[in-house]
Amino acid sequence: MLMFRRGSRRLRNFRTLSSEARMKTKADSLAEQKSYRTMNLFTAVNDAMDIAMEQDDEVIVFGEDVKFGGVFRCCIGLNEKYGDERVFNTPLCEQGIIGFGIGAAAAGAKPVAEIQFADYIHPAFDQIVNEAAKYRYRSGNEFNSGGLTIRTPYGAVGHGGLYHSQSPEAYFCHSAGIKVVVPRSPAQAKGLLLSSIFAPDPVLFMEPKWLYRTAVEEVMEGDYRIPLDSAEVIREGTDVTVIGWGAQLQVLTKAADEAKANHGISCEIIDLRTLSPWDEDTVIESVEKTGRCVVSHEAPLQGGFGAEIASTIQEKCFYHLQAPIKRVCGYDTPFPLAFEKFYVPDHLKNYDAIVNVVEESC
Amino acid sequence: DNPPAMMGPARVVASPSLPLLRSRRLASPGFLLAGAAILSATALSVFSFLSNGHAQNVGAPAAAGLQARTIGGVPGVGMRQYLSGLKGKGMAAFGGERGIRAKIPSPSAVEIGVEDTTSTQTSVSPLDSETAGALYEDMHLGRKFEDATAQWYQRGKVFGFVHLANGQEAISSGAIKQLRPDDYICSTYRDHIHALSKGCDPKEVMAELFAKKTGICNGQGGSMHMFSKKHNMLGGFAFIGEGIPVALGAAFQTRYRRDALKDPNADQVTLAFFGDGTSNVGQFAECLNMASLYKLPIVFVVENNLWAIGMYHYRATAPHLGDQLPHIYKKGPAFGMPGVNVDGMDVVAVREAIGKAVARARAGEGPTLIEAETYRYRGHSLADPDQLRSPEEKERFAKMDPIEKFRAYCLENNLLTEEQLKEYENKAEAKVQEAVEFADNSPKPDKSQLLNNVFADPKGFGVDENGKYRYQNPDFMAKSAAAGLQQ
């Protein structure tokens, strides 16, 4: 089981080391000996479930339409390989699916429940927030629903409209007891999903549906885990800390490139990976270094998870901040049908924010 | 909580218990024979498909034993004979096991769970030429409209998630055309033809699909969200099962106006449409219970087209105790209302069944659950490659095209001539053509429309740095670099 270790704080402050040298860990050297395969996001997710089911008989996969492979092809081949007892369709009842998953987890299984679109998770909201998140707490650790992993595609896809584009992560970050994990790429998705399935806590694993086919990467074969509860600095920088998760990082990277090209602004880009509980230390350390912050997510501005990040940063790094924290998010409207291009926080809005936060700083 | 006093004591509609049902059925010799045939056929088919259950692309249960659709055991018996067999039996006839429509027009044909309502209800008005013509035109309009939608989707003008209802026109036309303008309907994401049948202008519906400003919802909703205040269409729901409680609320409001506000004209009926997969959603059960408890003027119409994307009805729904195959209509009596099965490919039967249920509701006798068996000729949505259903199944149901059937029925019963039928077809096609042109030439919504209607008061968006209401600021969108984007 390979772990990508984050370097300790002391190590990272050695600016004399190039980022390549600093990033290379023992795990990386081992990784070089492994074989890789080109995968897109749904193939990586499929591979992770395959590996998990092979390793542990308690892993079961269910949801709507998973038997033929799922509407996004994430479950292709699993039913053929593991049979109807372990990979099966449920009727159309999200509340039932999740409640059933919680019970199965409490009895020792490791269910991987699929909610077909994150927009449909709301009937199951009660079960997730009131049962899954509180099971261990209120039973005094007699029982827990840690085996449960809920996989769901989220986010804008270009033509989804109100009910195929939502990002409901904030509602669940507000309930302690359930983890919310969002991968940004196929390689990350595989490692994070494997960690989520075997995590001792219930995990809501939100896959950016826009990236299912469009994100292609060399993904290591075999079992590897990426630790939950840790953020990753995917690009080092000195001027602005830019924080995002999931598909939004593609947008942020593009905006950062443009800011670098046009204004010479060096952005430090952080992928939170796990939103609840989130890796405050990495973020705080970064903001203390740069003094400026931009947070971006597709979900609406008011009450979005960016608000939690901004609030914590102002609390803990107030005296390091040189400009107000900017949040570049969706508007406070339902996700629109015809206005999607205006609604989403695209690279232009983020570019504006990055440039403005530098220009406005004292 | 007790229901409000105006409701009176809850009265459960008596329904015959199962043992009684069985004995009545066995009493008929004609039925026995047919029953034996049905049972053996379905037993064969059920067992063979259970053992084939692992195959990924299972279409209909293994074809062994399932015959082509017949009436009265005789292939090709016409509508007239079938309908004459139904006369005087109250609600529309029962349905046989799926795929075997052995409707026996014998005196002991049983209505499942229905009181004798013929004494209190006005019967459905007989089909005359004018009504038949309107029905035919509406069905043809629905079909052509959906085909045009598919065409323009390929050309990129219609976008998003679009779900077409080819094959289900009989239910839409048969059920909705007979409603009053002030009756309500609540639909699903497969709602284009429901909107058309209710009277919405095809131009506005098409413009909504094109997401134009002139659309029925100003381009805000799209394919899955057709609303019309004028025609009392309560939507268009992307989320399955979400429309049923909404319909229930509208039905409640009617009862409230009649009983609490003493409005004698409040006798509107609400129709809630949903699919076979939705009958497994919790909201379905909750709503049937409440409708029965409060005796609401609502008719629940299940459009059972056998497939919920990739989930076959027989693998998704458990059968009633003692049955081999699931029947959604049998869930009605469990909740205190009649459950009726009707052939959803037969617009005349649908019209009759729903007409009677609507009359029941309007007279204050409570809700009805109607299961209309139908099929969709296209995939679940336009993005669905439709590889899961077997070609044999598709072919079998293609032969039951409701429009062709009704056409033959009209000709056979001298309701309409060939020329009249052609005229209605041309009218429908002209409407669709007009709708497409209108939609294509309509303007797109303004950027400022993004913020409209989130709250009732646009000031709900608050005040910007300059002390003005945000929605008043013409630069609200223009300030960002995104304003330069082409839509």
PDB file of N, CA and C in Angstrom, chain B residues 144-222:
ATOM      1  N   LYS B 144     -45.160  14.115 -34.118  1.00  0.00           N
ATOM      2  CA  LYS B 144     -44.353  14.947 -35.016  1.00  0.00           C
ATOM      3  C   LYS B 144     -43.505  15.929 -34.232  1.00  0.00           C
ATOM      4  N   PHE B 145     -44.070  16.425 -33.148  1.00  0.00           N
ATOM      5  CA  PHE B 145     -43.319  17.370 -32.314  1.00  0.00           C
ATOM      6  C   PHE B 145     -42.075  16.702 -31.743  1.00  0.00           C
ATOM      7  N   GLU B 146     -42.244  15.499 -31.244  1.00  0.00           N
ATOM      8  CA  GLU B 146     -41.094  14.803 -30.664  1.00  0.00           C
ATOM      9  C   GLU B 146     -40.057  14.492 -31.740  1.00  0.00           C
ATOM     10  N   ASP B 147     -40.516  14.109 -32.914  1.00  0.00           N
ATOM     11  CA  ASP B 147     -39.572  13.838 -33.994  1.00  0.00           C
ATOM     12  C   ASP B 147     -38.811  15.101 -34.377  1.00  0.00           C
ATOM     13  N   ALA B 148     -39.526  16.214 -34.423  1.00  0.00           N
ATOM     14  CA  ALA B 148     -38.853  17.477 -34.758  1.00  0.00           C
ATOM     15  C   ALA B 148     -37.833  17.839 -33.681  1.00  0.00           C
ATOM     16  N   THR B 149     -38.200  17.594 -32.424  1.00  0.00           N
ATOM     17  CA  THR B 149     -37.261  17.870 -31.325  1.00  0.00           C
ATOM     18  C   THR B 149     -35.980  17.072 -31.524  1.00  0.00           C
ATOM     19  N   ALA B 150     -36.132  15.798 -31.872  1.00  0.00           N
ATOM     20  CA  ALA B 150     -34.949  14.953 -32.071  1.00  0.00           C
ATOM     21  C   ALA B 150     -34.090  15.501 -33.199  1.00  0.00           C
ATOM     22  N   GLN B 151     -34.756  15.900 -34.283  1.00  0.00           N
ATOM     23  CA  GLN B 151     -34.033  16.448 -35.439  1.00  0.00           C
ATOM     24  C   GLN B 151     -33.223  17.668 -35.041  1.00  0.00           C
ATOM     25  N   TRP B 152     -33.862  18.582 -34.336  1.00  0.00           N
ATOM     26  CA  TRP B 152     -33.175  19.825 -34.005  1.00  0.00           C
ATOM     27  C   TRP B 152     -32.157  19.637 -32.889  1.00  0.00           C
ATOM     28  N   TYR B 153     -32.319  18.576 -32.134  1.00  0.00           N
ATOM     29  CA  TYR B 153     -31.292  18.232 -31.152  1.00  0.00           C
ATOM     30  C   TYR B 153     -30.019  17.829 -31.875  1.00  0.00           C
ATOM     31  N   GLN B 154     -30.181  17.015 -32.944  1.00  0.00           N
ATOM     32  CA  GLN B 154     -29.001  16.615 -33.722  1.00  0.00           C
ATOM     33  C   GLN B 154     -28.341  17.827 -34.341  1.00  0.00           C
ATOM     34  N   ARG B 155     -29.145  18.828 -34.652  1.00  0.00           N
ATOM     35  CA  ARG B 155     -28.569  20.018 -35.281  1.00  0.00           C
ATOM     36  C   ARG B 155     -28.076  21.033 -34.256  1.00  0.00           C
ATOM     37  N   GLY B 156     -28.191  20.698 -32.987  1.00  0.00           N
ATOM     38  CA  GLY B 156     -27.599  21.543 -31.959  1.00  0.00           C
ATOM     39  C   GLY B 156     -28.465  22.660 -31.434  1.00  0.00           C
ATOM     40  N   LYS B 157     -29.689  22.772 -31.929  1.00  0.00           N
ATOM     41  CA  LYS B 157     -30.510  23.895 -31.462  1.00  0.00           C
ATOM     42  C   LYS B 157     -31.192  23.557 -30.150  1.00  0.00           C
ATOM     43  N   VAL B 158     -31.598  22.320 -30.021  1.00  0.00           N
ATOM     44  CA  VAL B 158     -32.150  21.855 -28.752  1.00  0.00           C
ATOM     45  C   VAL B 158     -31.007  21.184 -28.020  1.00  0.00           C
ATOM     46  N   PHE B 159     -30.847  21.492 -26.742  1.00  0.00           N
ATOM     47  CA  PHE B 159     -29.697  20.942 -26.025  1.00  0.00           C
ATOM     48  C   PHE B 159     -30.122  20.507 -24.637  1.00  0.00           C
ATOM     49  N   GLY B 160     -29.189  19.957 -23.929  1.00  0.00           N
ATOM     50  CA  GLY B 160     -29.484  19.511 -22.577  1.00  0.00           C
ATOM     51  C   GLY B 160     -29.989  18.085 -22.568  1.00  0.00           C
ATOM     52  N   PHE B 161     -30.714  17.748 -21.534  1.00  0.00           N
ATOM     53  CA  PHE B 161     -31.249  16.404 -21.403  1.00  0.00           C
ATOM     54  C   PHE B 161     -32.696  16.418 -21.886  1.00  0.00           C
ATOM     55  N   VAL B 162     -32.949  15.699 -22.966  1.00  0.00           N
ATOM     56  CA  VAL B 162     -34.266  15.742 -23.602  1.00  0.00           C
ATOM     57  C   VAL B 162     -34.847  14.334 -23.638  1.00  0.00           C
ATOM     58  N   HIS B 163     -36.068  14.177 -23.181  1.00  0.00           N
ATOM     59  CA  HIS B 163     -36.708  12.864 -23.080  1.00  0.00           C
ATOM     60  C   HIS B 163     -37.971  12.864 -23.910  1.00  0.00           C
ATOM     61  N   LEU B 164     -38.003  11.985 -24.910  1.00  0.00           N
ATOM     62  CA  LEU B 164     -39.120  12.012 -25.849  1.00  0.00           C
ATOM     63  C   LEU B 164     -40.114  10.912 -25.549  1.00  0.00           C
ATOM     64  N   ALA B 165     -41.351  11.169 -25.925  1.00  0.00           N
ATOM     65  CA  ALA B 165     -42.438  10.282 -25.519  1.00  0.00           C
ATOM     66  C   ALA B 165     -43.067   9.554 -26.699  1.00  0.00           C
ATOM     67  N   ASN B 166     -42.280   9.275 -27.732  1.00  0.00           N
ATOM     68  CA  ASN B 166     -42.839   8.535 -28.872  1.00  0.00           C
ATOM     69  C   ASN B 166     -43.399   7.208 -28.380  1.00  0.00           C
ATOM     70  N   GLY B 167     -44.622   6.925 -28.735  1.00  0.00           N
ATOM     71  CA  GLY B 167     -45.241   5.669 -28.321  1.00  0.00           C
ATOM     72  C   GLY B 167     -46.199   5.857 -27.161  1.00  0.00           C
ATOM     73  N   GLN B 168     -46.075   6.953 -26.440  1.00  0.00           N
ATOM     74  CA  GLN B 168     -46.925   7.156 -25.265  1.00  0.00           C
ATOM     75  C   GLN B 168     -48.009   8.196 -25.514  1.00  0.00           C
ATOM     76  N   GLU B 169     -48.247   8.483 -26.796  1.00  0.00           N
ATOM     77  CA  GLU B 169     -49.214   9.547 -27.104  1.00  0.00           C
ATOM     78  C   GLU B 169     -50.631   9.208 -26.675  1.00  0.00           C
ATOM     79  N   ALA B 170     -50.971   7.921 -26.685  1.00  0.00           N
ATOM     80  CA  ALA B 170     -52.357   7.563 -26.384  1.00  0.00           C
ATOM     81  C   ALA B 170     -52.722   7.972 -24.965  1.00  0.00           C
ATOM     82  N   ILE B 171     -51.772   7.838 -24.053  1.00  0.00           N
ATOM     83  CA  ILE B 171     -52.075   8.184 -22.666  1.00  0.00           C
ATOM     84  C   ILE B 171     -52.250   9.692 -22.542  1.00  0.00           C
ATOM     85  N   SER B 172     -51.344  10.416 -23.151  1.00  0.00           N
ATOM     86  CA  SER B 172     -51.404  11.866 -23.039  1.00  0.00           C
ATOM     87  C   SER B 172     -52.694  12.403 -23.645  1.00  0.00           C
ATOM     88  N   SER B 173     -52.965  11.986 -24.886  1.00  0.00           N
ATOM     89  CA  SER B 173     -54.153  12.508 -25.540  1.00  0.00           C
ATOM     90  C   SER B 173     -55.417  11.973 -24.899  1.00  0.00           C
ATOM     91  N   GLY B 174     -55.453  10.691 -24.675  1.00  0.00           N
ATOM     92  CA  GLY B 174     -56.667  10.084 -24.122  1.00  0.00           C
ATOM     93  C   GLY B 174     -57.013  10.641 -22.755  1.00  0.00           C
ATOM     94  N   ALA B 175     -56.009  10.910 -21.947  1.00  0.00           N
ATOM     95  CA  ALA B 175     -56.272  11.376 -20.588  1.00  0.00           C
ATOM     96  C   ALA B 175     -56.533  12.867 -20.542  1.00  0.00           C
ATOM     97  N   ILE B 176     -55.687  13.628 -21.228  1.00  0.00           N
ATOM     98  CA  ILE B 176     -55.681  15.071 -20.982  1.00  0.00           C
ATOM     99  C   ILE B 176     -56.691  15.822 -21.837  1.00  0.00           C
ATOM    100  N   LYS B 177     -56.947  15.320 -23.038  1.00  0.00           N
ATOM    101  CA  LYS B 177     -57.819  16.094 -23.931  1.00  0.00           C
ATOM    102  C   LYS B 177     -59.219  16.260 -23.366  1.00  0.00           C
ATOM    103  N   GLN B 178     -59.639  15.365 -22.508  1.00  0.00           N
ATOM    104  CA  GLN B 178     -61.008  15.456 -21.994  1.00  0.00           C
ATOM    105  C   GLN B 178     -61.101  16.313 -20.732  1.00  0.00           C
ATOM    106  N   LEU B 179     -59.964  16.794 -20.237  1.00  0.00           N
ATOM    107  CA  LEU B 179     -60.005  17.601 -19.022  1.00  0.00           C
ATOM    108  C   LEU B 179     -60.535  18.995 -19.326  1.00  0.00           C
ATOM    109  N   ARG B 180     -60.968  19.642 -18.276  1.00  0.00           N
ATOM    110  CA  ARG B 180     -61.372  21.042 -18.439  1.00  0.00           C
ATOM    111  C   ARG B 180     -60.121  21.905 -18.415  1.00  0.00           C
ATOM    112  N   PRO B 181     -60.202  23.113 -18.953  1.00  0.00           N
ATOM    113  CA  PRO B 181     -59.016  23.975 -18.910  1.00  0.00           C
ATOM    114  C   PRO B 181     -58.550  24.279 -17.492  1.00  0.00           C
ATOM    115  N   ASP B 182     -59.474  24.261 -16.528  1.00  0.00           N
ATOM    116  CA  ASP B 182     -59.033  24.595 -15.177  1.00  0.00           C
ATOM    117  C   ASP B 182     -58.625  23.374 -14.357  1.00  0.00           C
ATOM    118  N   ASP B 183     -58.633  22.199 -14.954  1.00  0.00           N
ATOM    119  CA  ASP B 183     -58.079  21.037 -14.275  1.00  0.00           C
ATOM    120  C   ASP B 183     -56.565  21.114 -14.324  1.00  0.00           C
ATOM    121  N   TYR B 184     -55.908  20.510 -13.324  1.00  0.00           N
ATOM    122  CA  TYR B 184     -54.451  20.578 -13.262  1.00  0.00           C
ATOM    123  C   TYR B 184     -53.827  19.278 -13.770  1.00  0.00           C
ATOM    124  N   ILE B 185     -52.637  19.396 -14.314  1.00  0.00           N
ATOM    125  CA  ILE B 185     -51.830  18.190 -14.546  1.00  0.00           C
ATOM    126  C   ILE B 185     -50.413  18.427 -14.053  1.00  0.00           C
ATOM    127  N   CYS B 186     -49.812  17.333 -13.627  1.00  0.00           N
ATOM    128  CA  CYS B 186     -48.439  17.365 -13.149  1.00  0.00           C
ATOM    129  C   CYS B 186     -47.718  16.231 -13.858  1.00  0.00           C
ATOM    130  N   SER B 187     -46.576  16.529 -14.427  1.00  0.00           N
ATOM    131  CA  SER B 187     -45.946  15.530 -15.285  1.00  0.00           C
ATOM    132  C   SER B 187     -44.547  15.187 -14.790  1.00  0.00           C
ATOM    133  N   THR B 188     -43.764  14.573 -15.703  1.00  0.00           N
ATOM    134  CA  THR B 188     -42.382  14.192 -15.377  1.00  0.00           C
ATOM    135  C   THR B 188     -41.468  14.947 -16.328  1.00  0.00           C
ATOM    136  N   TYR B 189     -40.272  14.398 -16.538  1.00  0.00           N
ATOM    137  CA  TYR B 189     -39.391  15.041 -17.514  1.00  0.00           C
ATOM    138  C   TYR B 189     -39.800  14.719 -18.939  1.00  0.00           C
ATOM    139  N   ARG B 190     -40.726  13.739 -19.075  1.00  0.00           N
ATOM    140  CA  ARG B 190     -41.184  13.367 -20.421  1.00  0.00           C
ATOM    141  C   ARG B 190     -42.489  14.119 -20.650  1.00  0.00           C
ATOM    142  N   ASP B 191     -42.382  15.428 -20.698  1.00  0.00           N
ATOM    143  CA  ASP B 191     -43.571  16.249 -20.538  1.00  0.00           C
ATOM    144  C   ASP B 191     -43.982  17.051 -21.765  1.00  0.00           C
ATOM    145  N   HIS B 192     -43.266  16.931 -22.878  1.00  0.00           N
ATOM    146  CA  HIS B 192     -43.622  17.782 -24.013  1.00  0.00           C
ATOM    147  C   HIS B 192     -45.045  17.526 -24.460  1.00  0.00           C
ATOM    148  N   ILE B 193     -45.398  16.241 -24.633  1.00  0.00           N
ATOM    149  CA  ILE B 193     -46.731  15.969 -25.179  1.00  0.00           C
ATOM    150  C   ILE B 193     -47.811  16.224 -24.148  1.00  0.00           C
ATOM    151  N   HIS B 194     -47.500  16.101 -22.873  1.00  0.00           N
ATOM    152  CA  HIS B 194     -48.496  16.466 -21.867  1.00  0.00           C
ATOM    153  C   HIS B 194     -48.830  17.947 -21.968  1.00  0.00           C
ATOM    154  N   ALA B 195     -47.805  18.751 -22.160  1.00  0.00           N
ATOM    155  CA  ALA B 195     -48.032  20.189 -22.297  1.00  0.00           C
ATOM    156  C   ALA B 195     -48.873  20.468 -23.548  1.00  0.00           C
ATOM    157  N   LEU B 196     -48.548  19.779 -24.637  1.00  0.00           N
ATOM    158  CA  LEU B 196     -49.293  20.008 -25.871  1.00  0.00           C
ATOM    159  C   LEU B 196     -50.741  19.571 -25.724  1.00  0.00           C
ATOM    160  N   SER B 197     -50.948  18.416 -25.120  1.00  0.00           N
ATOM    161  CA  SER B 197     -52.321  17.929 -24.960  1.00  0.00           C
ATOM    162  C   SER B 197     -53.137  18.846 -24.068  1.00  0.00           C
ATOM    163  N   LYS B 198     -52.480  19.446 -23.096  1.00  0.00           N
ATOM    164  CA  LYS B 198     -53.219  20.322 -22.182  1.00  0.00           C
ATOM    165  C   LYS B 198     -53.602  21.627 -22.842  1.00  0.00           C
ATOM    166  N   GLY B 199     -52.992  21.910 -23.998  1.00  0.00           N
ATOM    167  CA  GLY B 199     -53.375  23.112 -24.721  1.00  0.00           C
ATOM    168  C   GLY B 199     -52.271  24.139 -24.868  1.00  0.00           C
ATOM    169  N   CYS B 200     -51.083  23.825 -24.356  1.00  0.00           N
ATOM    170  CA  CYS B 200     -49.997  24.796 -24.488  1.00  0.00           C
ATOM    171  C   CYS B 200     -49.634  24.952 -25.960  1.00  0.00           C
ATOM    172  N   ASP B 201     -49.276  26.148 -26.309  1.00  0.00           N
ATOM    173  CA  ASP B 201     -48.954  26.463 -27.698  1.00  0.00           C
ATOM    174  C   ASP B 201     -47.670  25.765 -28.115  1.00  0.00           C
ATOM    175  N   PRO B 202     -47.718  24.959 -29.182  1.00  0.00           N
ATOM    176  CA  PRO B 202     -46.491  24.271 -29.610  1.00  0.00           C
ATOM    177  C   PRO B 202     -45.345  25.235 -29.876  1.00  0.00           C
ATOM    178  N   LYS B 203     -45.678  26.457 -30.276  1.00  0.00           N
ATOM    179  CA  LYS B 203     -44.615  27.439 -30.530  1.00  0.00           C
ATOM    180  C   LYS B 203     -43.840  27.718 -29.248  1.00  0.00           C
ATOM    181  N   GLU B 204     -44.625  27.904 -28.162  1.00  0.00           N
ATOM    182  CA  GLU B 204     -43.952  28.245 -26.903  1.00  0.00           C
ATOM    183  C   GLU B 204     -43.174  27.060 -26.353  1.00  0.00           C
ATOM    184  N   VAL B 205     -43.730  25.867 -26.551  1.00  0.00           N
ATOM    185  CA  VAL B 205     -43.036  24.683 -26.039  1.00  0.00           C
ATOM    186  C   VAL B 205     -41.727  24.485 -26.810  1.00  0.00           C
ATOM    187  N   MET B 206     -41.786  24.642 -28.108  1.00  0.00           N
ATOM    188  CA  MET B 206     -40.560  24.480 -28.901  1.00  0.00           C
ATOM    189  C   MET B 206     -39.550  25.568 -28.562  1.00  0.00           C
ATOM    190  N   ALA B 207     -40.042  26.784 -28.339  1.00  0.00           N
ATOM    191  CA  ALA B 207     -39.113  27.866 -27.983  1.00  0.00           C
ATOM    192  C   ALA B 207     -38.452  27.567 -26.637  1.00  0.00           C
ATOM    193  N   GLU B 208     -39.175  26.928 -25.751  1.00  0.00           N
ATOM    194  CA  GLU B 208     -38.591  26.544 -24.466  1.00  0.00           C
ATOM    195  C   GLU B 208     -37.507  25.520 -24.673  1.00  0.00           C
ATOM    196  N   LEU B 209     -37.731  24.593 -25.615  1.00  0.00           N
ATOM    197  CA  LEU B 209     -36.709  23.592 -25.907  1.00  0.00           C
ATOM    198  C   LEU B 209     -35.466  24.245 -26.496  1.00  0.00           C
ATOM    199  N   PHE B 210     -35.681  25.280 -27.284  1.00  0.00           N
ATOM    200  CA  PHE B 210     -34.555  26.006 -27.860  1.00  0.00           C
ATOM    201  C   PHE B 210     -33.953  26.975 -26.840  1.00  0.00           C
ATOM    202  N   ALA B 211     -34.545  27.025 -25.645  1.00  0.00           N
ATOM    203  CA  ALA B 211     -34.125  27.931 -24.562  1.00  0.00           C
ATOM    204  C   ALA B 211     -34.148  29.391 -24.998  1.00  0.00           C
ATOM    205  N   LYS B 212     -35.270  29.760 -25.606  1.00  0.00           N
ATOM    206  CA  LYS B 212     -35.401  31.133 -26.065  1.00  0.00           C
ATOM    207  C   LYS B 212     -36.280  31.908 -25.092  1.00  0.00           C
ATOM    208  N   LYS B 213     -36.211  33.212 -25.231  1.00  0.00           N
ATOM    209  CA  LYS B 213     -36.954  34.089 -24.324  1.00  0.00           C
ATOM    210  C   LYS B 213     -38.452  33.892 -24.448  1.00  0.00           C
ATOM    211  N   THR B 214     -38.910  33.502 -25.623  1.00  0.00           N
ATOM    212  CA  THR B 214     -40.345  33.364 -25.857  1.00  0.00           C
ATOM    213  C   THR B 214     -40.859  32.000 -25.424  1.00  0.00           C
ATOM    214  N   GLY B 215     -40.012  31.221 -24.819  1.00  0.00           N
ATOM    215  CA  GLY B 215     -40.420  29.897 -24.367  1.00  0.00           C
ATOM    216  C   GLY B 215     -41.460  29.984 -23.281  1.00  0.00           C
ATOM    217  N   ILE B 216     -42.069  28.834 -23.011  1.00  0.00           N
ATOM    218  CA  ILE B 216     -43.194  28.829 -22.085  1.00  0.00           C
ATOM    219  C   ILE B 216     -42.754  29.203 -20.670  1.00  0.00           C
ATOM    220  N   CYS B 217     -41.497  28.996 -20.351  1.00  0.00           N
ATOM    221  CA  CYS B 217     -40.950  29.433 -19.069  1.00  0.00           C
ATOM    222  C   CYS B 217     -39.855  30.465 -19.294  1.00  0.00           C
ATOM    223  N   ASN B 218     -39.952  31.202 -20.398  1.00  0.00           N
ATOM    224  CA  ASN B 218     -38.923  32.189 -20.753  1.00  0.00           C
ATOM    225  C   ASN B 218     -37.547  31.574 -20.930  1.00  0.00           C
ATOM    226  N   GLY B 219     -37.497  30.304 -21.234  1.00  0.00           N
ATOM    227  CA  GLY B 219     -36.191  29.683 -21.446  1.00  0.00           C
ATOM    228  C   GLY B 219     -35.483  29.287 -20.156  1.00  0.00           C
ATOM    229  N   GLN B 220     -36.161  29.413 -19.034  1.00  0.00           N
ATOM    230  CA  GLN B 220     -35.524  29.093 -17.754  1.00  0.00           C
ATOM    231  C   GLN B 220     -35.487  27.612 -17.468  1.00  0.00           C
ATOM    232  N   GLY B 221     -36.473  26.899 -17.967  1.00  0.00           N
ATOM    233  CA  GLY B 221     -36.612  25.518 -17.527  1.00  0.00           C
ATOM    234  C   GLY B 221     -36.071  24.494 -18.505  1.00  0.00           C
ATOM    235  N   GLY B 222     -36.379  24.699 -19.787  1.00  0.00           N
ATOM    236  CA  GLY B 222     -35.937  23.729 -20.764  1.00  0.00           C
ATOM    237  C   GLY B 222     -36.884  22.559 -20.897  1.00  0.00           C
TER     238      GLY B 222
END
